[in-house]
JSON list of C-alpha atoms in Angstrom, two decimals:
[
{"chain": "A", "resi": 30, "resn": "UNK", "atom": "CA", "xyz": [76.28, -0.80, 115.25]},
{"chain": "A", "resi": 31, "resn": "UNK", "atom": "CA", "xyz": [78.87, -2.33, 112.97]},
{"chain": "A", "resi": 32, "resn": "UNK", "atom": "CA", "xyz": [77.76, -3.85, 109.74]},
{"chain": "A", "resi": 33, "resn": "UNK", "atom": "CA", "xyz": [77.77, -3.93, 105.97]},
{"chain": "A", "resi": 34, "resn": "UNK", "atom": "CA", "xyz": [75.75, -1.48, 103.91]},
{"chain": "A", "resi": 35, "resn": "UNK", "atom": "CA", "xyz": [74.84, -2.23, 100.32]},
{"chain": "A", "resi": 36, "resn": "UNK", "atom": "CA", "xyz": [73.18, 0.32, 98.08]},
{"chain": "A", "resi": 37, "resn": "UNK", "atom": "CA", "xyz": [70.92, 0.67, 96.29]},
{"chain": "A", "resi": 38, "resn": "UNK", "atom": "CA", "xyz": [68.53, -2.09, 97.31]},
{"chain": "A", "resi": 39, "resn": "UNK", "atom": "CA", "xyz": [67.04, -2.22, 93.80]},
{"chain": "A", "resi": 40, "resn": "UNK", "atom": "CA", "xyz": [68.82, -1.26, 90.58]},
{"chain": "A", "resi": 41, "resn": "UNK", "atom": "CA", "xyz": [67.75, -1.25, 86.96]},
{"chain": "A", "resi": 42, "resn": "UNK", "atom": "CA", "xyz": [70.07, -1.37, 83.98]},
{"chain": "A", "resi": 43, "resn": "UNK", "atom": "CA", "xyz": [69.48, -0.67, 80.35]},
{"chain": "A", "resi": 44, "resn": "UNK", "atom": "CA", "xyz": [71.16, -2.76, 77.68]},
{"chain": "A", "resi": 45, "resn": "UNK", "atom": "CA", "xyz": [74.75, -1.63, 77.11]},
{"chain": "A", "resi": 46, "resn": "UNK", "atom": "CA", "xyz": [75.06, 0.22, 80.39]},
{"chain": "A", "resi": 47, "resn": "UNK", "atom": "CA", "xyz": [77.59, -0.27, 83.15]},
{"chain": "A", "resi": 48, "resn": "UNK", "atom": "CA", "xyz": [76.26, -0.04, 86.69]},
{"chain": "A", "resi": 49, "resn": "UNK", "atom": "CA", "xyz": [78.09, 0.11, 90.01]},
{"chain": "A", "resi": 50, "resn": "UNK", "atom": "CA", "xyz": [76.91, -1.50, 93.23]},
{"chain": "A", "resi": 51, "resn": "UNK", "atom": "CA", "xyz": [78.14, -0.01, 96.48]},
{"chain": "A", "resi": 52, "resn": "UNK", "atom": "CA", "xyz": [79.39, -1.96, 99.50]},
{"chain": "A", "resi": 53, "resn": "UNK", "atom": "CA", "xyz": [80.67, -0.31, 102.67]},
{"chain": "A", "resi": 54, "resn": "UNK", "atom": "CA", "xyz": [81.66, -1.97, 105.95]},
{"chain": "A", "resi": 55, "resn": "UNK", "atom": "CA", "xyz": [82.58, -0.57, 109.36]},
{"chain": "A", "resi": 56, "resn": "UNK", "atom": "CA", "xyz": [83.62, -3.88, 110.91]},
{"chain": "A", "resi": 57, "resn": "UNK", "atom": "CA", "xyz": [87.33, -3.20, 110.33]},
{"chain": "A", "resi": 58, "resn": "UNK", "atom": "CA", "xyz": [87.57, -6.41, 108.28]},
{"chain": "A", "resi": 59, "resn": "UNK", "atom": "CA", "xyz": [90.46, -6.85, 105.87]},
{"chain": "A", "resi": 60, "resn": "UNK", "atom": "CA", "xyz": [88.67, -9.21, 103.47]},
{"chain": "A", "resi": 61, "resn": "UNK", "atom": "CA", "xyz": [85.65, -8.38, 101.32]},
{"chain": "A", "resi": 62, "resn": "UNK", "atom": "CA", "xyz": [83.71, -10.49, 98.83]},
{"chain": "A", "resi": 63, "resn": "UNK", "atom": "CA", "xyz": [81.06, -10.21, 96.14]},
{"chain": "A", "resi": 64, "resn": "UNK", "atom": "CA", "xyz": [78.61, -13.03, 95.42]},
{"chain": "A", "resi": 65, "resn": "UNK", "atom": "CA", "xyz": [75.90, -13.51, 92.87]},
{"chain": "A", "resi": 66, "resn": "UNK", "atom": "CA", "xyz": [72.74, -15.41, 93.85]},
{"chain": "A", "resi": 67, "resn": "UNK", "atom": "CA", "xyz": [70.40, -16.97, 91.31]},
{"chain": "A", "resi": 68, "resn": "UNK", "atom": "CA", "xyz": [67.35, -19.08, 92.17]},
{"chain": "A", "resi": 69, "resn": "UNK", "atom": "CA", "xyz": [68.28, -22.69, 92.80]},
{"chain": "A", "resi": 70, "resn": "UNK", "atom": "CA", "xyz": [72.01, -22.10, 92.36]},
{"chain": "A", "resi": 71, "resn": "UNK", "atom": "CA", "xyz": [73.14, -20.91, 95.75]},
{"chain": "A", "resi": 72, "resn": "UNK", "atom": "CA", "xyz": [75.88, -18.27, 95.94]},
{"chain": "A", "resi": 73, "resn": "UNK", "atom": "CA", "xyz": [78.71, -17.95, 93.46]},
{"chain": "A", "resi": 74, "resn": "UNK", "atom": "CA", "xyz": [81.84, -15.92, 94.16]},
{"chain": "A", "resi": 75, "resn": "UNK", "atom": "CA", "xyz": [82.56, -13.07, 91.73]},
{"chain": "A", "resi": 76, "resn": "UNK", "atom": "CA", "xyz": [85.60, -11.30, 93.24]},
{"chain": "A", "resi": 77, "resn": "UNK", "atom": "CA", "xyz": [87.32, -11.06, 96.59]},
{"chain": "A", "resi": 78, "resn": "UNK", "atom": "CA", "xyz": [89.92, -8.86, 98.20]},
{"chain": "A", "resi": 79, "resn": "UNK", "atom": "CA", "xyz": [92.04, -9.53, 101.25]},
{"chain": "A", "resi": 80, "resn": "UNK", "atom": "CA", "xyz": [93.92, -6.23, 101.34]},
{"chain": "A", "resi": 81, "resn": "UNK", "atom": "CA", "xyz": [93.60, -2.71, 100.00]},
{"chain": "A", "resi": 82, "resn": "UNK", "atom": "CA", "xyz": [94.64, -2.29, 96.35]},
{"chain": "A", "resi": 83, "resn": "UNK", "atom": "CA", "xyz": [94.57, -6.03, 95.70]},
{"chain": "A", "resi": 84, "resn": "UNK", "atom": "CA", "xyz": [91.79, -8.37, 94.59]},
{"chain": "A", "resi": 85, "resn": "UNK", "atom": "CA", "xyz": [91.34, -11.76, 92.95]},
{"chain": "A", "resi": 86, "resn": "UNK", "atom": "CA", "xyz": [88.86, -13.26, 90.55]},
{"chain": "A", "resi": 87, "resn": "UNK", "atom": "CA", "xyz": [86.34, -15.72, 91.90]},
{"chain": "A", "resi": 88, "resn": "UNK", "atom": "CA", "xyz": [84.46, -18.37, 89.99]},
{"chain": "A", "resi": 89, "resn": "UNK", "atom": "CA", "xyz": [82.39, -16.10, 87.73]},
{"chain": "A", "resi": 90, "resn": "UNK", "atom": "CA", "xyz": [84.40, -12.86, 87.27]},
{"chain": "A", "resi": 91, "resn": "UNK", "atom": "CA", "xyz": [83.74, -12.38, 83.54]},
{"chain": "A", "resi": 92, "resn": "UNK", "atom": "CA", "xyz": [81.73, -9.22, 82.88]},
{"chain": "A", "resi": 93, "resn": "UNK", "atom": "CA", "xyz": [82.45, -7.74, 86.32]},
{"chain": "A", "resi": 94, "resn": "UNK", "atom": "CA", "xyz": [85.10, -5.42, 87.74]},
{"chain": "A", "resi": 95, "resn": "UNK", "atom": "CA", "xyz": [85.99, -4.23, 91.25]},
{"chain": "A", "resi": 96, "resn": "UNK", "atom": "CA", "xyz": [88.26, -1.82, 93.05]},
{"chain": "A", "resi": 97, "resn": "UNK", "atom": "CA", "xyz": [89.57, -1.70, 96.62]},
{"chain": "A", "resi": 98, "resn": "UNK", "atom": "CA", "xyz": [90.95, 1.78, 97.23]},
{"chain": "A", "resi": 99, "resn": "UNK", "atom": "CA", "xyz": [89.86, 1.88, 100.86]},
{"chain": "A", "resi": 100, "resn": "UNK", "atom": "CA", "xyz": [89.58, -0.82, 103.47]},
{"chain": "A", "resi": 101, "resn": "UNK", "atom": "CA", "xyz": [85.93, 0.04, 104.08]},
{"chain": "A", "resi": 102, "resn": "UNK", "atom": "CA", "xyz": [84.74, 0.00, 100.48]},
{"chain": "A", "resi": 103, "resn": "UNK", "atom": "CA", "xyz": [84.56, -2.64, 97.73]},
{"chain": "A", "resi": 104, "resn": "UNK", "atom": "CA", "xyz": [82.35, -1.45, 94.83]},
{"chain": "A", "resi": 105, "resn": "UNK", "atom": "CA", "xyz": [81.32, -3.87, 92.07]},
{"chain": "A", "resi": 106, "resn": "UNK", "atom": "CA", "xyz": [80.76, -2.74, 88.48]},
{"chain": "A", "resi": 107, "resn": "UNK", "atom": "CA", "xyz": [78.55, -4.86, 86.29]},
{"chain": "A", "resi": 108, "resn": "UNK", "atom": "CA", "xyz": [79.72, -4.11, 82.77]},
{"chain": "A", "resi": 109, "resn": "UNK", "atom": "CA", "xyz": [77.87, -4.37, 79.47]},
{"chain": "A", "resi": 110, "resn": "UNK", "atom": "CA", "xyz": [79.93, -7.51, 78.81]},
{"chain": "A", "resi": 111, "resn": "UNK", "atom": "CA", "xyz": [77.88, -9.35, 81.42]},
{"chain": "A", "resi": 112, "resn": "UNK", "atom": "CA", "xyz": [75.12, -10.78, 79.24]},
{"chain": "A", "resi": 113, "resn": "UNK", "atom": "CA", "xyz": [72.86, -12.04, 82.00]},
{"chain": "A", "resi": 114, "resn": "UNK", "atom": "CA", "xyz": [73.20, -9.57, 84.88]},
{"chain": "A", "resi": 115, "resn": "UNK", "atom": "CA", "xyz": [69.75, -10.02, 86.43]},
{"chain": "A", "resi": 116, "resn": "UNK", "atom": "CA", "xyz": [70.44, -11.45, 89.89]},
{"chain": "A", "resi": 117, "resn": "UNK", "atom": "CA", "xyz": [70.67, -10.71, 93.59]},
{"chain": "A", "resi": 118, "resn": "UNK", "atom": "CA", "xyz": [74.15, -9.47, 94.54]},
{"chain": "A", "resi": 119, "resn": "UNK", "atom": "CA", "xyz": [75.54, -9.94, 98.02]},
{"chain": "A", "resi": 120, "resn": "UNK", "atom": "CA", "xyz": [78.59, -8.31, 99.57]},
{"chain": "A", "resi": 121, "resn": "UNK", "atom": "CA", "xyz": [80.38, -9.85, 102.55]},
{"chain": "A", "resi": 122, "resn": "UNK", "atom": "CA", "xyz": [83.40, -9.20, 104.75]},
{"chain": "A", "resi": 123, "resn": "UNK", "atom": "CA", "xyz": [85.52, -11.12, 107.21]},
{"chain": "A", "resi": 124, "resn": "UNK", "atom": "CA", "xyz": [88.79, -11.00, 109.11]},
{"chain": "A", "resi": 125, "resn": "UNK", "atom": "CA", "xyz": [91.70, -12.63, 107.31]},
{"chain": "A", "resi": 126, "resn": "UNK", "atom": "CA", "xyz": [92.09, -15.51, 109.73]},
{"chain": "A", "resi": 127, "resn": "UNK", "atom": "CA", "xyz": [91.21, -19.16, 110.07]},
{"chain": "A", "resi": 128, "resn": "UNK", "atom": "CA", "xyz": [87.72, -20.26, 111.10]},
{"chain": "A", "resi": 129, "resn": "UNK", "atom": "CA", "xyz": [86.12, -16.85, 110.69]},
{"chain": "A", "resi": 130, "resn": "UNK", "atom": "CA", "xyz": [82.59, -16.53, 109.27]},
{"chain": "A", "resi": 131, "resn": "UNK", "atom": "CA", "xyz": [81.70, -13.94, 106.70]},
{"chain": "A", "resi": 132, "resn": "UNK", "atom": "CA", "xyz": [79.24, -11.15, 107.48]},
{"chain": "A", "resi": 133, "resn": "UNK", "atom": "CA", "xyz": [76.75, -10.20, 104.77]},
{"chain": "A", "resi": 134, "resn": "UNK", "atom": "CA", "xyz": [74.95, -7.08, 103.65]},
{"chain": "A", "resi": 135, "resn": "UNK", "atom": "CA", "xyz": [71.26, -7.06, 102.71]},
{"chain": "A", "resi": 136, "resn": "UNK", "atom": "CA", "xyz": [71.94, -7.32, 99.00]},
{"chain": "A", "resi": 137, "resn": "UNK", "atom": "CA", "xyz": [71.16, -5.42, 95.79]},
{"chain": "A", "resi": 138, "resn": "UNK", "atom": "CA", "xyz": [68.67, -6.77, 93.27]},
{"chain": "A", "resi": 139, "resn": "UNK", "atom": "CA", "xyz": [69.68, -5.86, 89.72]},
{"chain": "A", "resi": 140, "resn": "UNK", "atom": "CA", "xyz": [67.19, -6.09, 86.87]},
{"chain": "A", "resi": 141, "resn": "UNK", "atom": "CA", "xyz": [67.36, -5.36, 83.15]},
{"chain": "A", "resi": 142, "resn": "UNK", "atom": "CA", "xyz": [64.90, -2.86, 81.71]},
{"chain": "B", "resi": 26, "resn": "UNK", "atom": "CA", "xyz": [87.99, -28.90, 94.90]},
{"chain": "B", "resi": 27, "resn": "UNK", "atom": "CA", "xyz": [85.90, -28.21, 97.97]},
{"chain": "B", "resi": 28, "resn": "UNK", "atom": "CA", "xyz": [82.16, -28.83, 97.75]},
{"chain": "B", "resi": 29, "resn": "UNK", "atom": "CA", "xyz": [79.03, -28.85, 99.91]},
{"chain": "B", "resi": 30, "resn": "UNK", "atom": "CA", "xyz": [75.95, -30.93, 99.23]},
{"chain": "B", "resi": 31, "resn": "UNK", "atom": "CA", "xyz": [72.75, -30.26, 101.11]},
{"chain": "B", "resi": 32, "resn": "UNK", "atom": "CA", "xyz": [69.34, -31.80, 100.78]},
{"chain": "B", "resi": 33, "resn": "UNK", "atom": "CA", "xyz": [67.19, -30.24, 98.16]},
{"chain": "B", "resi": 34, "resn": "UNK", "atom": "CA", "xyz": [63.98, -28.60, 99.16]},
{"chain": "B", "resi": 35, "resn": "UNK", "atom": "CA", "xyz": [61.55, -27.32, 99.51]},
{"chain": "B", "resi": 36, "resn": "UNK", "atom": "CA", "xyz": [60.86, -28.67, 102.98]},
{"chain": "B", "resi": 37, "resn": "UNK", "atom": "CA", "xyz": [57.39, -28.03, 104.38]},
{"chain": "B", "resi": 38, "resn": "UNK", "atom": "CA", "xyz": [56.61, -28.71, 108.03]},
{"chain": "B", "resi": 39, "resn": "UNK", "atom": "CA", "xyz": [53.88, -27.96, 110.53]},
{"chain": "B", "resi": 40, "resn": "UNK", "atom": "CA", "xyz": [54.65, -25.82, 113.53]},
{"chain": "B", "resi": 41, "resn": "UNK", "atom": "CA", "xyz": [56.35, -27.73, 116.38]},
{"chain": "B", "resi": 42, "resn": "UNK", "atom": "CA", "xyz": [57.61, -30.47, 114.04]},
{"chain": "B", "resi": 43, "resn": "UNK", "atom": "CA", "xyz": [61.21, -31.75, 114.14]},
{"chain": "B", "resi": 44, "resn": "UNK", "atom": "CA", "xyz": [63.57, -30.42, 111.49]},
{"chain": "B", "resi": 45, "resn": "UNK", "atom": "CA", "xyz": [66.60, -32.03, 109.89]},
{"chain": "B", "resi": 46, "resn": "UNK", "atom": "CA", "xyz": [68.43, -30.56, 106.90]},
{"chain": "B", "resi": 47, "resn": "UNK", "atom": "CA", "xyz": [71.26, -32.80, 105.74]},
{"chain": "B", "resi": 48, "resn": "UNK", "atom": "CA", "xyz": [74.65, -31.41, 104.72]},
{"chain": "B", "resi": 49, "resn": "UNK", "atom": "CA", "xyz": [77.75, -33.30, 103.62]},
{"chain": "B", "resi": 50, "resn": "UNK", "atom": "CA", "xyz": [81.04, -31.92, 102.40]},
{"chain": "B", "resi": 51, "resn": "UNK", "atom": "CA", "xyz": [84.33, -32.67, 100.68]},
{"chain": "B", "resi": 52, "resn": "UNK", "atom": "CA", "xyz": [87.35, -30.54, 101.48]},
{"chain": "B", "resi": 53, "resn": "UNK", "atom": "CA", "xyz": [91.11, -30.59, 101.71]},
{"chain": "B", "resi": 54, "resn": "UNK", "atom": "CA", "xyz": [92.62, -30.00, 105.10]},
{"chain": "B", "resi": 55, "resn": "UNK", "atom": "CA", "xyz": [90.44, -29.28, 108.11]},
{"chain": "B", "resi": 56, "resn": "UNK", "atom": "CA", "xyz": [87.47, -27.11, 107.18]},
{"chain": "B", "resi": 57, "resn": "UNK", "atom": "CA", "xyz": [85.35, -24.93, 109.42]},
{"chain": "B", "resi": 58, "resn": "UNK", "atom": "CA", "xyz": [81.63, -25.45, 108.90]},
{"chain": "B", "resi": 59, "resn": "UNK", "atom": "CA", "xyz": [78.77, -22.98, 109.01]},
{"chain": "B", "resi": 60, "resn": "UNK", "atom": "CA", "xyz": [75.02, -22.74, 108.68]},
{"chain": "B", "resi": 61, "resn": "UNK", "atom": "CA", "xyz": [73.58, -19.48, 107.36]},
{"chain": "B", "resi": 62, "resn": "UNK", "atom": "CA", "xyz": [69.93, -18.43, 107.18]},
{"chain": "B", "resi": 63, "resn": "UNK", "atom": "CA", "xyz": [68.38, -16.09, 104.61]},
{"chain": "B", "resi": 64, "resn": "UNK", "atom": "CA", "xyz": [64.96, -14.53, 105.20]},
{"chain": "B", "resi": 65, "resn": "UNK", "atom": "CA", "xyz": [63.03, -13.28, 102.15]},
{"chain": "B", "resi": 66, "resn": "UNK", "atom": "CA", "xyz": [64.63, -10.25, 100.50]},
{"chain": "B", "resi": 67, "resn": "UNK", "atom": "CA", "xyz": [67.53, -10.13, 102.94]},
{"chain": "B", "resi": 68, "resn": "UNK", "atom": "CA", "xyz": [71.19, -11.08, 103.10]},
{"chain": "B", "resi": 69, "resn": "UNK", "atom": "CA", "xyz": [72.61, -14.11, 104.86]},
{"chain": "B", "resi": 70, "resn": "UNK", "atom": "CA", "xyz": [72.91, -14.28, 108.64]},
{"chain": "B", "resi": 71, "resn": "UNK", "atom": "CA", "xyz": [75.27, -16.63, 110.42]},
{"chain": "B", "resi": 72, "resn": "UNK", "atom": "CA", "xyz": [73.19, -19.18, 112.35]},
{"chain": "B", "resi": 73, "resn": "UNK", "atom": "CA", "xyz": [75.91, -21.36, 113.88]},
{"chain": "B", "resi": 74, "resn": "UNK", "atom": "CA", "xyz": [79.40, -22.68, 113.29]},
{"chain": "B", "resi": 75, "resn": "UNK", "atom": "CA", "xyz": [81.82, -25.45, 114.24]},
{"chain": "B", "resi": 76, "resn": "UNK", "atom": "CA", "xyz": [85.54, -25.35, 113.71]},
{"chain": "B", "resi": 77, "resn": "UNK", "atom": "CA", "xyz": [86.76, -28.86, 114.57]},
{"chain": "B", "resi": 78, "resn": "UNK", "atom": "CA", "xyz": [85.60, -32.45, 114.69]},
{"chain": "B", "resi": 79, "resn": "UNK", "atom": "CA", "xyz": [82.87, -33.26, 117.25]},
{"chain": "B", "resi": 80, "resn": "UNK", "atom": "CA", "xyz": [82.17, -29.57, 117.90]},
{"chain": "B", "resi": 81, "resn": "UNK", "atom": "CA", "xyz": [78.48, -28.78, 118.25]},
{"chain": "B", "resi": 82, "resn": "UNK", "atom": "CA", "xyz": [77.28, -25.38, 117.10]},
{"chain": "B", "resi": 83, "resn": "UNK", "atom": "CA", "xyz": [73.98, -24.10, 118.49]},
{"chain": "B", "resi": 84, "resn": "UNK", "atom": "CA", "xyz": [71.84, -20.98, 118.30]},
{"chain": "B", "resi": 85, "resn": "UNK", "atom": "CA", "xyz": [68.11, -20.15, 118.60]},
{"chain": "B", "resi": 86, "resn": "UNK", "atom": "CA", "xyz": [67.26, -23.82, 119.18]},
{"chain": "B", "resi": 87, "resn": "UNK", "atom": "CA", "xyz": [69.15, -25.00, 116.10]},
{"chain": "B", "resi": 88, "resn": "UNK", "atom": "CA", "xyz": [72.07, -27.44, 116.45]},
{"chain": "B", "resi": 89, "resn": "UNK", "atom": "CA", "xyz": [74.62, -29.07, 114.17]},
{"chain": "B", "resi": 90, "resn": "UNK", "atom": "CA", "xyz": [77.52, -31.40, 115.02]},
{"chain": "B", "resi": 91, "resn": "UNK", "atom": "CA", "xyz": [80.74, -31.56, 112.99]},
{"chain": "B", "resi": 92, "resn": "UNK", "atom": "CA", "xyz": [81.14, -35.25, 112.08]},
{"chain": "B", "resi": 93, "resn": "UNK", "atom": "CA", "xyz": [84.52, -35.83, 110.48]},
{"chain": "B", "resi": 94, "resn": "UNK", "atom": "CA", "xyz": [84.01, -39.57, 110.04]},
{"chain": "B", "resi": 95, "resn": "UNK", "atom": "CA", "xyz": [80.91, -39.04, 107.91]},
{"chain": "B", "resi": 96, "resn": "UNK", "atom": "CA", "xyz": [81.92, -35.57, 106.59]},
{"chain": "B", "resi": 97, "resn": "UNK", "atom": "CA", "xyz": [78.55, -34.22, 107.67]},
{"chain": "B", "resi": 98, "resn": "UNK", "atom": "CA", "xyz": [77.11, -31.19, 109.44]},
{"chain": "B", "resi": 99, "resn": "UNK", "atom": "CA", "xyz": [73.35, -31.78, 109.61]},
{"chain": "B", "resi": 100, "resn": "UNK", "atom": "CA", "xyz": [71.12, -28.99, 110.93]},
{"chain": "B", "resi": 101, "resn": "UNK", "atom": "CA", "xyz": [68.44, -29.92, 113.47]},
{"chain": "B", "resi": 102, "resn": "UNK", "atom": "CA", "xyz": [65.76, -28.20, 115.50]},
{"chain": "B", "resi": 103, "resn": "UNK", "atom": "CA", "xyz": [63.40, -29.94, 117.86]},
{"chain": "B", "resi": 104, "resn": "UNK", "atom": "CA", "xyz": [60.33, -27.73, 117.35]},
{"chain": "B", "resi": 105, "resn": "UNK", "atom": "CA", "xyz": [60.10, -25.33, 114.43]},
{"chain": "B", "resi": 106, "resn": "UNK", "atom": "CA", "xyz": [58.10, -22.12, 114.37]},
{"chain": "B", "resi": 107, "resn": "UNK", "atom": "CA", "xyz": [56.48, -20.19, 111.55]},
{"chain": "B", "resi": 108, "resn": "UNK", "atom": "CA", "xyz": [59.20, -17.56, 111.97]},
{"chain": "B", "resi": 109, "resn": "UNK", "atom": "CA", "xyz": [61.84, -20.17, 111.02]},
{"chain": "B", "resi": 110, "resn": "UNK", "atom": "CA", "xyz": [60.59, -20.12, 107.42]},
{"chain": "B", "resi": 111, "resn": "UNK", "atom": "CA", "xyz": [63.64, -19.17, 105.36]},
{"chain": "B", "resi": 112, "resn": "UNK", "atom": "CA", "xyz": [66.39, -20.55, 103.12]},
{"chain": "B", "resi": 113, "resn": "UNK", "atom": "CA", "xyz": [69.20, -22.36, 104.95]},
{"chain": "B", "resi": 114, "resn": "UNK", "atom": "CA", "xyz": [72.73, -22.63, 103.54]},
{"chain": "B", "resi": 115, "resn": "UNK", "atom": "CA", "xyz": [75.47, -24.98, 104.64]},
{"chain": "B", "resi": 116, "resn": "UNK", "atom": "CA", "xyz": [78.98, -23.66, 103.97]},
{"chain": "B", "resi": 117, "resn": "UNK", "atom": "CA", "xyz": [82.63, -24.40, 104.62]},
{"chain": "B", "resi": 118, "resn": "UNK", "atom": "CA", "xyz": [85.94, -22.61, 104.58]},
{"chain": "B", "resi": 119, "resn": "UNK", "atom": "CA", "xyz": [89.09, -24.63, 104.13]},
{"chain": "B", "resi": 120, "resn": "UNK", "atom": "CA", "xyz": [92.24, -22.53, 104.16]},
{"chain": "B", "resi": 121, "resn": "UNK", "atom": "CA", "xyz": [94.83, -23.52, 101.62]},
{"chain": "B", "resi": 122, "resn": "UNK", "atom": "CA", "xyz": [98.16, -24.85, 102.76]},
{"chain": "B", "resi": 123, "resn": "UNK", "atom": "CA", "xyz": [99.49, -21.32, 102.58]},
{"chain": "B", "resi": 124, "resn": "UNK", "atom": "CA", "xyz": [96.71, -20.03, 104.79]},
{"chain": "B", "resi": 125, "resn": "UNK", "atom": "CA", "xyz": [95.83, -17.34, 102.26]},
{"chain": "B", "resi": 126, "resn": "UNK", "atom": "CA", "xyz": [92.51, -18.60, 100.98]},
{"chain": "B", "resi": 127, "resn": "UNK", "atom": "CA", "xyz": [89.49, -17.92, 103.20]},
{"chain": "B", "resi": 128, "resn": "UNK", "atom": "CA", "xyz": [86.74, -18.29, 100.66]},
{"chain": "B", "resi": 129, "resn": "UNK", "atom": "CA", "xyz": [83.41, -19.83, 101.62]},
{"chain": "B", "resi": 130, "resn": "UNK", "atom": "CA", "xyz": [82.00, -22.71, 99.61]},
{"chain": "B", "resi": 131, "resn": "UNK", "atom": "CA", "xyz": [78.19, -22.88, 99.82]},
{"chain": "B", "resi": 132, "resn": "UNK", "atom": "CA", "xyz": [75.59, -25.54, 99.28]},
{"chain": "B", "resi": 133, "resn": "UNK", "atom": "CA", "xyz": [72.67, -24.61, 97.04]},
{"chain": "B", "resi": 134, "resn": "UNK", "atom": "CA", "xyz": [70.33, -23.82, 99.92]},
{"chain": "B", "resi": 135, "resn": "UNK", "atom": "CA", "xyz": [67.21, -25.47, 101.30]},
{"chain": "B", "resi": 136, "resn": "UNK", "atom": "CA", "xyz": [63.91, -23.59, 101.45]},
{"chain": "B", "resi": 137, "resn": "UNK", "atom": "CA", "xyz": [61.99, -24.30, 104.66]},
{"chain": "B", "resi": 138, "resn": "UNK", "atom": "CA", "xyz": [58.33, -23.38, 105.00]},
{"chain": "B", "resi": 139, "resn": "UNK", "atom": "CA", "xyz": [56.63, -23.82, 108.37]},
{"chain": "B", "resi": 140, "resn": "UNK", "atom": "CA", "xyz": [52.83, -23.75, 108.41]},
{"chain": "B", "resi": 141, "resn": "UNK", "atom": "CA", "xyz": [50.76, -22.81, 111.47]}
]
């Protein structure tokens, strides 16, 4: 079955560490997205990419970085510059076309040790 | 900019009660509207969508009608079940004039708890 796979499901980070969250999709979608979810704040867009080797900052990109070397993969790195990284991170993908919904993975919960 | 406002929860209902979760929006152009559902510890699943005025989206007994005159997309279900307990998100996508922006704008979510 086609879908989006995020790994790991749970991740722990020490102070000063960078960590990378994986997102892979086999839906043949051109666009991929990373969101951060905090209680009571809904979803906020971190980065998105509509084509390989290109990506744009979302609303809260500071302290994060991404790459898009393959269509299927869009890893997110949470850097040590992100001072409050504890959150639930969701990856999504969609076709690049009007009226198309985004499809979501099951998320990665990142916590600080 | 685009925005979505949905009723704040939590909403607590008894099984078989009628559900309404209000959602209103502001957007440039002609947005497409979506309802997503999130079960505990999981990602978001698309529940239903509507892409133009007066469209009605429906799925699993849930319905929502795209009302352009009131800029609303309220979610309804006639008889909720315990298994409907989840967080519900209203969202829109409004492509820019260049057609290159397909980002989703979300409401803050509404937690629904259904008791037996």
